[in-house]
Amino acid sequence: MVLKYADRMEQVKGLETREIIKFIGNPDIISFAGGLPAPELFPIEELKRISVRVLEEGGTGALQYVPTDGYLPLREKIAERMQKMGITASAENILIINGSQQGIDFSGKIFLNPGDVVICEKPSYLGAIGAFRAYQAQFVEIPTDNNGMRMDELEKALASTSNVKLIYVTPDFQNPTGITWSAKRRKEFIEIINKHNLPVIEDNPYGELRYEGEMINPIKSYDTEGRVIFLGTFSKILCPGFRIGWVCADKEVLSKYILIKEAADIQCNTMAQREVTLFLEEYDIDGHIEKIKLVYKRRRDVMIKIINEEFPPEAKYSIPEGGLFTWIELPEHINGRKLLEKAQEQKVAFVPGGCFFPNGGHENSIRLNFSNMPEEKIVEGMKRLANILREELIN
Ligand SMILES: Cc1ncc(COP(=O)(O)O)c(C=O)c1O
């Protein structure tokens, strides 16, 4: 049977995420593939008590519809966290969404007509590439260096591209490279987007997971004109299963997201919103984040140590100051996808770097996650990878 699908489906390709998800829960595989948090850090006992209390204390209200913009106490708590990051916000600037991924999808729905251009970092988050493709977007990728997106390249692209509608960036511990933008870059960036009057999606799932160095406030904190739309999430600082994230934006812009949310799914799960709220009210989320950071920092260090000691010197790697990923660039003739096939034979998985480049190329790179596997498995898996790489380089 051949059905006639919408034109947009032609651009929606299978993402490597399906390949990644295949590995989840398979105890035989040492997976550096997904961006999964460490499950042993989920505060399961606290959340068990909270789920009972939400029903006992919230009564039927915990099972009822809430307004589309979300449960007010949760929006208030999130606004407080935004203020701590230097962002001027109250509950009126916050919309609760199903993880930041929904905010990316809504951004495409709100800003993109078929053929419009999205400017993004080179490379960029593959979930965003997939979401914007569904709106038939084109991509212009801007090269990055260790301080983030290169502003000279951004200016050049803006001067030479006519239908740019949206800029999508992940300035903190980027997925996939781990790069963080300097404060100077953030300020320069705001000056440029103000000149061009462009909306910016600042996707920030990892900003609070900093293991060393000084915290840098989000780009949104430098935004005086309301052009930056900030996406946050509890996925990496609490757990992803609740699917609770948020949009923080200027009221006028947020009203568009609320309209789209209402049309898409009416609201986020009421129980989940209340459970996250009670956790924020009664438990120490900042203390919890500190615990996560200690574990992830150790895992990052273990991974980097093995890369440093055992990977061939031709492998160029990043040492991220936070987040969940390190990025490796290999000599031109080594293909990350082929390498993955060999690694899978040795029961190791990662994501080939090529899929983070919407316009293709750069197949000689790989992304490694260090948050999900315990230290001993990181050691074992990285040693296996080092052996595979050494053999590849000899042949
Ligand atoms: C850069 C980036 N944005 C968004 C998401 C989606 O997160 P959420 O679980 O909040 O939808 C991820 C998940 O890994 C991510 O890495």
Coordinates of C-alpha atoms and ligand atoms in Angstrom, one line a residue:
M1 CA 0.0 0.0 0.0
V2 CA 1.4 3.4 -1.0
L3 CA -0.1 6.4 0.9
K4 CA 0.4 9.9 -0.2
Y5 CA 2.3 11.7 2.5
A6 CA 2.8 15.4 3.1
D7 CA 5.8 16.9 1.2
R8 CA 7.5 17.6 4.5
M9 CA 8.0 13.8 5.0
E10 CA 10.5 13.8 2.2
Q11 CA 12.9 15.6 4.4
V12 CA 12.2 13.6 7.5
K13 CA 14.9 11.0 7.5
G14 CA 15.5 8.3 10.0
L15 CA 17.8 9.8 12.6
E16 CA 20.7 7.8 14.1
T17 CA 18.8 8.1 17.4
R18 CA 16.9 5.0 16.4
E19 CA 20.2 3.2 16.3
I20 CA 21.1 4.7 19.6
I21 CA 17.9 3.8 21.3
K22 CA 18.5 0.2 20.2
F23 CA 21.4 0.0 22.7
I24 CA 19.4 1.3 25.7
G25 CA 19.0 -1.3 28.4
N26 CA 21.2 -3.9 26.6
P27 CA 23.6 -4.8 29.4
D28 CA 26.0 -6.4 27.0
I29 CA 26.8 -3.2 25.2
I30 CA 29.0 -0.5 26.6
S31 CA 27.2 2.5 25.2
F32 CA 28.7 6.0 24.8
A33 CA 26.0 6.7 22.4
G34 CA 22.9 8.3 23.9
G35 CA 22.8 11.5 26.0
L36 CA 21.3 9.5 28.9
P37 CA 21.7 10.6 32.5
A38 CA 23.0 8.1 35.0
P39 CA 19.8 6.3 36.2
E40 CA 21.4 5.5 39.6
L41 CA 21.3 9.2 40.3
F42 CA 17.5 9.6 39.8
P43 CA 16.1 10.4 43.3
I44 CA 13.8 7.5 43.2
E45 CA 12.9 7.3 47.0
E46 CA 12.1 11.0 47.1
L47 CA 10.0 10.7 44.0
K48 CA 8.1 7.7 45.3
R49 CA 7.1 9.7 48.4
I50 CA 6.3 12.7 46.3
S51 CA 4.0 10.9 43.9
V52 CA 1.9 9.6 46.8
R53 CA 1.8 13.1 48.4
V54 CA 0.7 14.8 45.1
L55 CA -2.3 12.5 45.0
E56 CA -3.1 12.8 48.7
E57 CA -2.6 16.5 49.0
G58 CA -3.6 17.6 45.5
G59 CA -6.6 15.3 45.4
T60 CA -8.5 15.3 42.1
G61 CA -6.8 18.5 41.1
A62 CA -3.6 16.4 40.5
L63 CA -5.6 14.5 37.8
Q64 CA -7.4 17.5 36.3
Y65 CA -6.6 19.7 33.3
V66 CA -4.5 22.8 34.0
P67 CA -4.1 25.9 31.9
T68 CA -2.0 25.4 28.8
D69 CA 0.9 27.6 30.0
G70 CA 1.3 25.2 33.0
Y71 CA 1.0 24.7 36.7
L72 CA 1.5 28.2 38.2
P73 CA 3.7 27.2 41.2
L74 CA 6.0 25.4 38.8
R75 CA 6.2 28.4 36.5
E76 CA 7.0 30.6 39.5
K77 CA 9.8 28.2 40.7
I78 CA 11.3 28.1 37.2
A79 CA 11.2 31.9 36.9
E80 CA 13.2 32.1 40.2
R81 CA 15.8 29.8 38.7
M82 CA 16.0 31.9 35.5
Q83 CA 16.6 35.0 37.7
K84 CA 19.6 33.3 39.3
M85 CA 21.0 33.0 35.8
G86 CA 20.7 36.7 35.3
I87 CA 17.5 36.5 33.3
T88 CA 14.7 38.9 34.1
A89 CA 11.6 36.7 34.2
S90 CA 8.4 36.1 36.1
A91 CA 5.9 33.2 35.8
E92 CA 4.3 35.2 32.9
N93 CA 7.5 34.5 30.8
I94 CA 7.4 30.7 31.3
L95 CA 5.5 28.0 29.4
I96 CA 5.8 24.4 30.5
I97 CA 6.5 22.0 27.6
N98 CA 7.2 18.3 27.1
G99 CA 10.9 18.6 27.3
S100 CA 13.0 21.1 25.5
Q101 CA 12.6 19.0 22.4
Q102 CA 9.0 20.2 22.1
G103 CA 10.2 23.8 22.3
I104 CA 12.5 23.1 19.3
D105 CA 9.6 21.7 17.4
F106 CA 7.3 24.6 18.3
S107 CA 10.0 27.0 17.2
G108 CA 10.0 25.4 13.8
K109 CA 6.2 25.6 13.6
I110 CA 6.1 29.2 14.7
F111 CA 9.0 30.7 12.6
L112 CA 9.6 28.5 9.5
N113 CA 8.0 28.4 6.1
P114 CA 9.2 25.7 3.6
G115 CA 12.6 26.6 2.3
D116 CA 13.5 29.1 5.1
V117 CA 17.0 29.0 6.5
V118 CA 17.9 28.0 10.0
I119 CA 21.4 29.2 11.1
C120 CA 23.0 26.7 13.5
E121 CA 26.4 25.8 14.9
K122 CA 28.6 23.5 12.9
P123 CA 28.0 20.8 14.1
S124 CA 24.6 21.0 15.8
Y125 CA 22.2 18.9 17.9
L126 CA 20.7 16.2 15.8
G127 CA 17.3 16.4 17.4
A128 CA 17.0 20.0 16.3
I129 CA 18.1 19.2 12.8
G130 CA 15.4 16.5 12.6
A131 CA 12.7 18.8 14.1
F132 CA 13.5 21.7 11.7
R133 CA 13.7 19.4 8.7
A134 CA 10.1 18.5 9.3
Y135 CA 9.3 22.2 8.5
Q136 CA 11.3 21.9 5.3
A137 CA 14.0 24.1 6.5
Q138 CA 17.5 24.6 4.9
F139 CA 20.5 24.9 7.1
V140 CA 23.4 27.3 7.1
E141 CA 26.1 25.9 9.4
I142 CA 28.5 28.4 11.1
P143 CA 31.9 27.1 12.1
T144 CA 32.9 27.2 15.8
D145 CA 36.1 27.4 17.7
N146 CA 36.9 26.9 21.4
N147 CA 34.9 30.0 22.3
G148 CA 31.7 29.1 20.4
M149 CA 30.2 30.2 17.1
R150 CA 32.5 32.4 15.1
M151 CA 31.0 35.8 14.8
D152 CA 33.0 36.7 11.6
E153 CA 31.5 33.7 9.9
L154 CA 28.0 34.5 11.2
E155 CA 28.2 38.0 9.8
K156 CA 29.4 36.6 6.5
A157 CA 26.5 34.1 6.3
L158 CA 23.9 36.8 7.3
A159 CA 25.2 39.1 4.6
S160 CA 25.1 36.4 1.9
T161 CA 21.8 34.5 2.8
S162 CA 18.5 36.0 2.1
N163 CA 15.8 34.0 3.9
V164 CA 17.3 33.4 7.3
K165 CA 14.3 33.0 9.7
L166 CA 15.9 31.5 12.9
I167 CA 19.1 31.0 14.7
Y168 CA 19.4 27.9 16.8
V169 CA 22.3 27.6 19.3
T170 CA 23.4 25.6 22.3
P171 CA 26.0 27.8 23.9
D172 CA 26.7 25.7 27.1
F173 CA 28.6 22.4 26.8
Q174 CA 27.2 21.8 23.4
N175 CA 25.8 18.6 22.1
P176 CA 27.8 17.2 20.3
T177 CA 31.1 19.1 20.8
G178 CA 31.0 20.1 24.5
I179 CA 32.1 23.6 23.5
T180 CA 30.9 26.6 25.6
W181 CA 30.7 30.1 24.3
S182 CA 32.7 32.8 26.1
A183 CA 30.9 35.8 27.6
K184 CA 32.5 38.0 25.0
R185 CA 31.1 35.9 22.1
R186 CA 27.7 36.0 23.8
K187 CA 27.7 39.8 23.9
E188 CA 28.9 40.1 20.3
F189 CA 26.3 37.7 19.2
I190 CA 23.5 39.7 20.8
E191 CA 24.7 42.8 18.9
I192 CA 24.6 41.0 15.6
I193 CA 21.1 39.5 16.0
N194 CA 19.8 42.9 17.2
K195 CA 21.1 44.5 14.0
H196 CA 19.4 41.8 11.9
N197 CA 16.2 41.5 14.0
L198 CA 16.4 37.7 14.1
P199 CA 14.9 35.3 16.7
V200 CA 17.3 33.0 18.5
I201 CA 16.6 29.7 20.1
E202 CA 19.0 29.2 23.0
D203 CA 18.8 25.6 23.9
N204 CA 20.3 25.0 27.3
P205 CA 19.9 21.5 28.8
Y206 CA 23.4 21.3 30.2
G207 CA 24.3 24.8 31.5
E208 CA 23.9 23.8 35.2
L209 CA 26.2 20.8 34.7
R210 CA 29.5 22.7 35.0
Y211 CA 32.5 20.7 36.5
E212 CA 35.1 23.4 36.4
G213 CA 35.6 27.1 35.5
E214 CA 33.3 30.0 36.0
M215 CA 29.6 29.9 35.3
I216 CA 28.7 32.1 32.3
N217 CA 25.2 33.5 32.2
P218 CA 23.0 32.4 29.3
I219 CA 22.8 34.5 26.1
K220 CA 19.2 35.4 27.2
S221 CA 20.6 37.3 30.1
Y222 CA 22.3 39.8 27.6
D223 CA 19.1 40.1 25.6
T224 CA 17.4 43.5 26.1
E225 CA 15.1 43.3 23.1
G226 CA 13.3 40.0 23.6
R227 CA 14.7 38.2 20.6
V228 CA 16.2 35.2 22.5
I229 CA 13.9 32.3 23.3
F230 CA 15.4 30.2 26.1
L231 CA 14.7 26.5 26.3
G232 CA 15.3 24.7 29.7
T233 CA 14.6 21.2 30.9
F234 CA 14.6 19.0 34.0
S235 CA 15.8 16.1 31.9
K236 CA 19.5 16.2 32.8
I237 CA 19.2 17.7 36.3
L238 CA 16.4 15.6 37.6
C239 CA 15.1 12.9 35.2
P240 CA 14.0 12.9 31.5
G241 CA 11.0 10.6 32.1
F242 CA 8.7 13.4 33.4
R243 CA 9.2 15.2 30.1
I244 CA 9.1 18.6 31.8
G245 CA 10.9 21.5 30.2
W246 CA 10.1 25.1 29.7
V247 CA 10.2 28.1 27.3
C248 CA 11.3 31.4 28.8
A249 CA 10.6 34.3 26.5
D250 CA 9.2 37.8 26.2
K251 CA 5.4 37.7 26.9
E252 CA 4.4 38.6 23.3
V253 CA 6.6 35.8 21.8
L254 CA 5.5 33.4 24.5
S255 CA 1.9 33.9 23.6
K256 CA 2.6 32.3 20.2
Y257 CA 4.2 29.3 21.9
I258 CA 1.1 29.0 24.1
L259 CA -1.2 29.0 21.1
I260 CA 0.8 26.4 19.4
K261 CA 1.0 24.3 22.6
E262 CA -2.8 24.4 23.0
A263 CA -3.3 23.3 19.4
A264 CA -0.6 20.5 19.7
D265 CA -1.4 18.8 23.0
I266 CA -3.4 21.2 25.3
Q267 CA -1.0 21.0 28.2
C268 CA 1.8 18.9 29.9
N269 CA 1.0 16.0 32.2
T270 CA -0.6 17.5 35.4
M271 CA 0.9 14.9 37.8
A272 CA 4.4 15.3 36.4
Q273 CA 4.2 19.1 36.7
R274 CA 3.0 18.8 40.4
E275 CA 5.7 16.2 41.2
V276 CA 8.5 18.4 39.9
T277 CA 7.0 21.3 41.8
L278 CA 6.9 19.4 45.1
F279 CA 10.5 18.2 44.5
L280 CA 11.6 21.8 44.0
E281 CA 9.7 23.0 47.1
E282 CA 10.7 20.3 49.5
Y283 CA 14.1 18.9 48.3
D284 CA 17.4 20.5 47.6
I285 CA 17.7 20.4 43.8
D286 CA 20.9 22.4 43.8
G287 CA 22.4 19.8 46.3
H288 CA 21.1 17.1 43.9
I289 CA 22.8 18.8 40.9
E290 CA 26.1 19.0 42.9
K291 CA 25.9 15.2 43.4
I292 CA 25.3 14.6 39.7
K293 CA 28.3 16.9 38.9
L294 CA 30.7 15.0 41.1
V295 CA 29.8 11.7 39.4
Y296 CA 29.9 13.1 35.9
K297 CA 33.1 14.9 36.4
R298 CA 34.8 11.7 37.5
R299 CA 33.4 9.9 34.5
R300 CA 34.6 12.6 32.2
D301 CA 38.1 12.4 33.7
V302 CA 38.2 8.7 33.3
M303 CA 37.2 8.9 29.7
I304 CA 39.7 11.7 28.9
K305 CA 42.5 9.9 30.7
I306 CA 42.1 6.9 28.5
I307 CA 41.8 9.0 25.3
N308 CA 45.0 10.8 26.4
E309 CA 47.0 7.7 27.2
E310 CA 45.7 5.1 24.8
F311 CA 44.2 6.8 21.7
P312 CA 46.5 7.4 18.8
P313 CA 47.8 11.0 18.8
E314 CA 46.0 11.6 15.5
A315 CA 42.7 11.6 17.4
K316 CA 42.0 15.2 18.4
Y317 CA 39.6 15.5 21.3
S318 CA 37.8 18.1 23.4
I319 CA 37.9 18.4 27.2
P320 CA 34.4 19.8 28.0
E321 CA 34.1 21.9 31.2
G322 CA 30.6 20.4 31.7
G323 CA 27.8 18.6 30.0
L324 CA 27.7 15.0 28.8
F325 CA 29.8 14.7 25.8
T326 CA 33.3 14.7 24.3
W327 CA 34.0 15.0 20.6
I328 CA 36.7 13.4 18.7
E329 CA 38.1 14.3 15.3
L330 CA 39.9 11.5 13.5
P331 CA 42.1 11.6 10.4
E332 CA 40.2 12.3 7.2
H333 CA 40.2 8.7 5.9
I334 CA 38.5 7.2 9.0
N335 CA 34.8 7.1 8.7
G336 CA 32.8 7.3 12.0
R337 CA 29.9 5.2 10.7
K338 CA 32.2 2.4 9.6
L339 CA 34.1 2.6 12.9
L340 CA 30.8 2.2 14.7
E341 CA 30.2 -1.1 12.9
K342 CA 33.6 -2.4 14.1
A343 CA 32.9 -1.1 17.6
Q344 CA 29.6 -2.8 17.7
E345 CA 31.3 -6.1 17.0
Q346 CA 33.3 -5.4 20.2
K347 CA 30.1 -4.4 21.9
V348 CA 30.8 -0.7 22.2
A349 CA 28.6 2.1 20.8
F350 CA 28.9 5.8 20.1
V351 CA 27.4 8.3 17.7
P352 CA 29.2 8.9 14.4
G353 CA 29.8 12.6 14.1
G354 CA 28.6 13.0 10.5
C355 CA 25.0 13.0 11.6
F356 CA 25.4 16.3 13.4
F357 CA 26.1 18.1 10.2
P358 CA 22.8 18.9 8.4
N359 CA 24.5 19.5 5.1
G360 CA 26.7 16.4 5.3
G361 CA 30.5 15.8 5.5
H362 CA 32.8 15.5 8.5
E363 CA 32.3 11.7 8.7
N364 CA 35.7 11.5 10.4
S365 CA 34.3 12.5 13.8
I366 CA 32.6 10.7 16.7
R367 CA 30.6 11.8 19.8
L368 CA 31.2 10.0 23.1
N369 CA 28.8 10.3 26.1
F370 CA 30.4 9.9 29.5
S371 CA 27.4 10.3 31.9
N372 CA 25.6 7.0 31.5
M373 CA 28.2 4.3 32.0
P374 CA 29.9 3.5 35.4
E375 CA 33.6 4.2 35.5
E376 CA 34.7 0.6 35.1
K377 CA 32.7 0.2 31.9
I378 CA 34.1 3.5 30.6
V379 CA 37.6 2.1 31.1
E380 CA 36.8 -1.2 29.4
G381 CA 34.8 0.4 26.5
M382 CA 37.4 3.1 25.9
K383 CA 40.2 0.5 25.8
R384 CA 38.3 -1.5 23.2
L385 CA 37.8 1.7 21.2
A386 CA 41.5 2.6 21.5
N387 CA 42.4 -0.9 20.1
I388 CA 40.0 -0.5 17.2
L389 CA 41.4 2.9 16.3
R390 CA 45.0 1.7 16.5
E391 CA 44.2 -1.1 14.0
E392 CA 42.3 1.3 11.7
L393 CA 45.3 3.6 11.6
I394 CA 47.7 0.8 10.8
N395 CA 45.6 -0.5 8.0
Ligands
LIG1 C1 20.9 20.0 22.9 C2 19.6 19.3 23.3 N1 18.5 19.9 23.2 C3 17.3 19.2 23.6 C4 17.4 18.0 24.1 C5 16.1 17.3 24.5 O1 15.9 17.3 25.8 P1 14.5 17.1 26.5 O2 14.6 15.8 27.2 O3 14.4 18.2 27.5 O4 13.4 17.1 25.5 C6 18.6 17.3 24.2 C7 18.6 15.9 24.7 O5 19.6 15.2 24.8 C8 19.7 18.0 23.8 O6 21.0 17.4 23.9

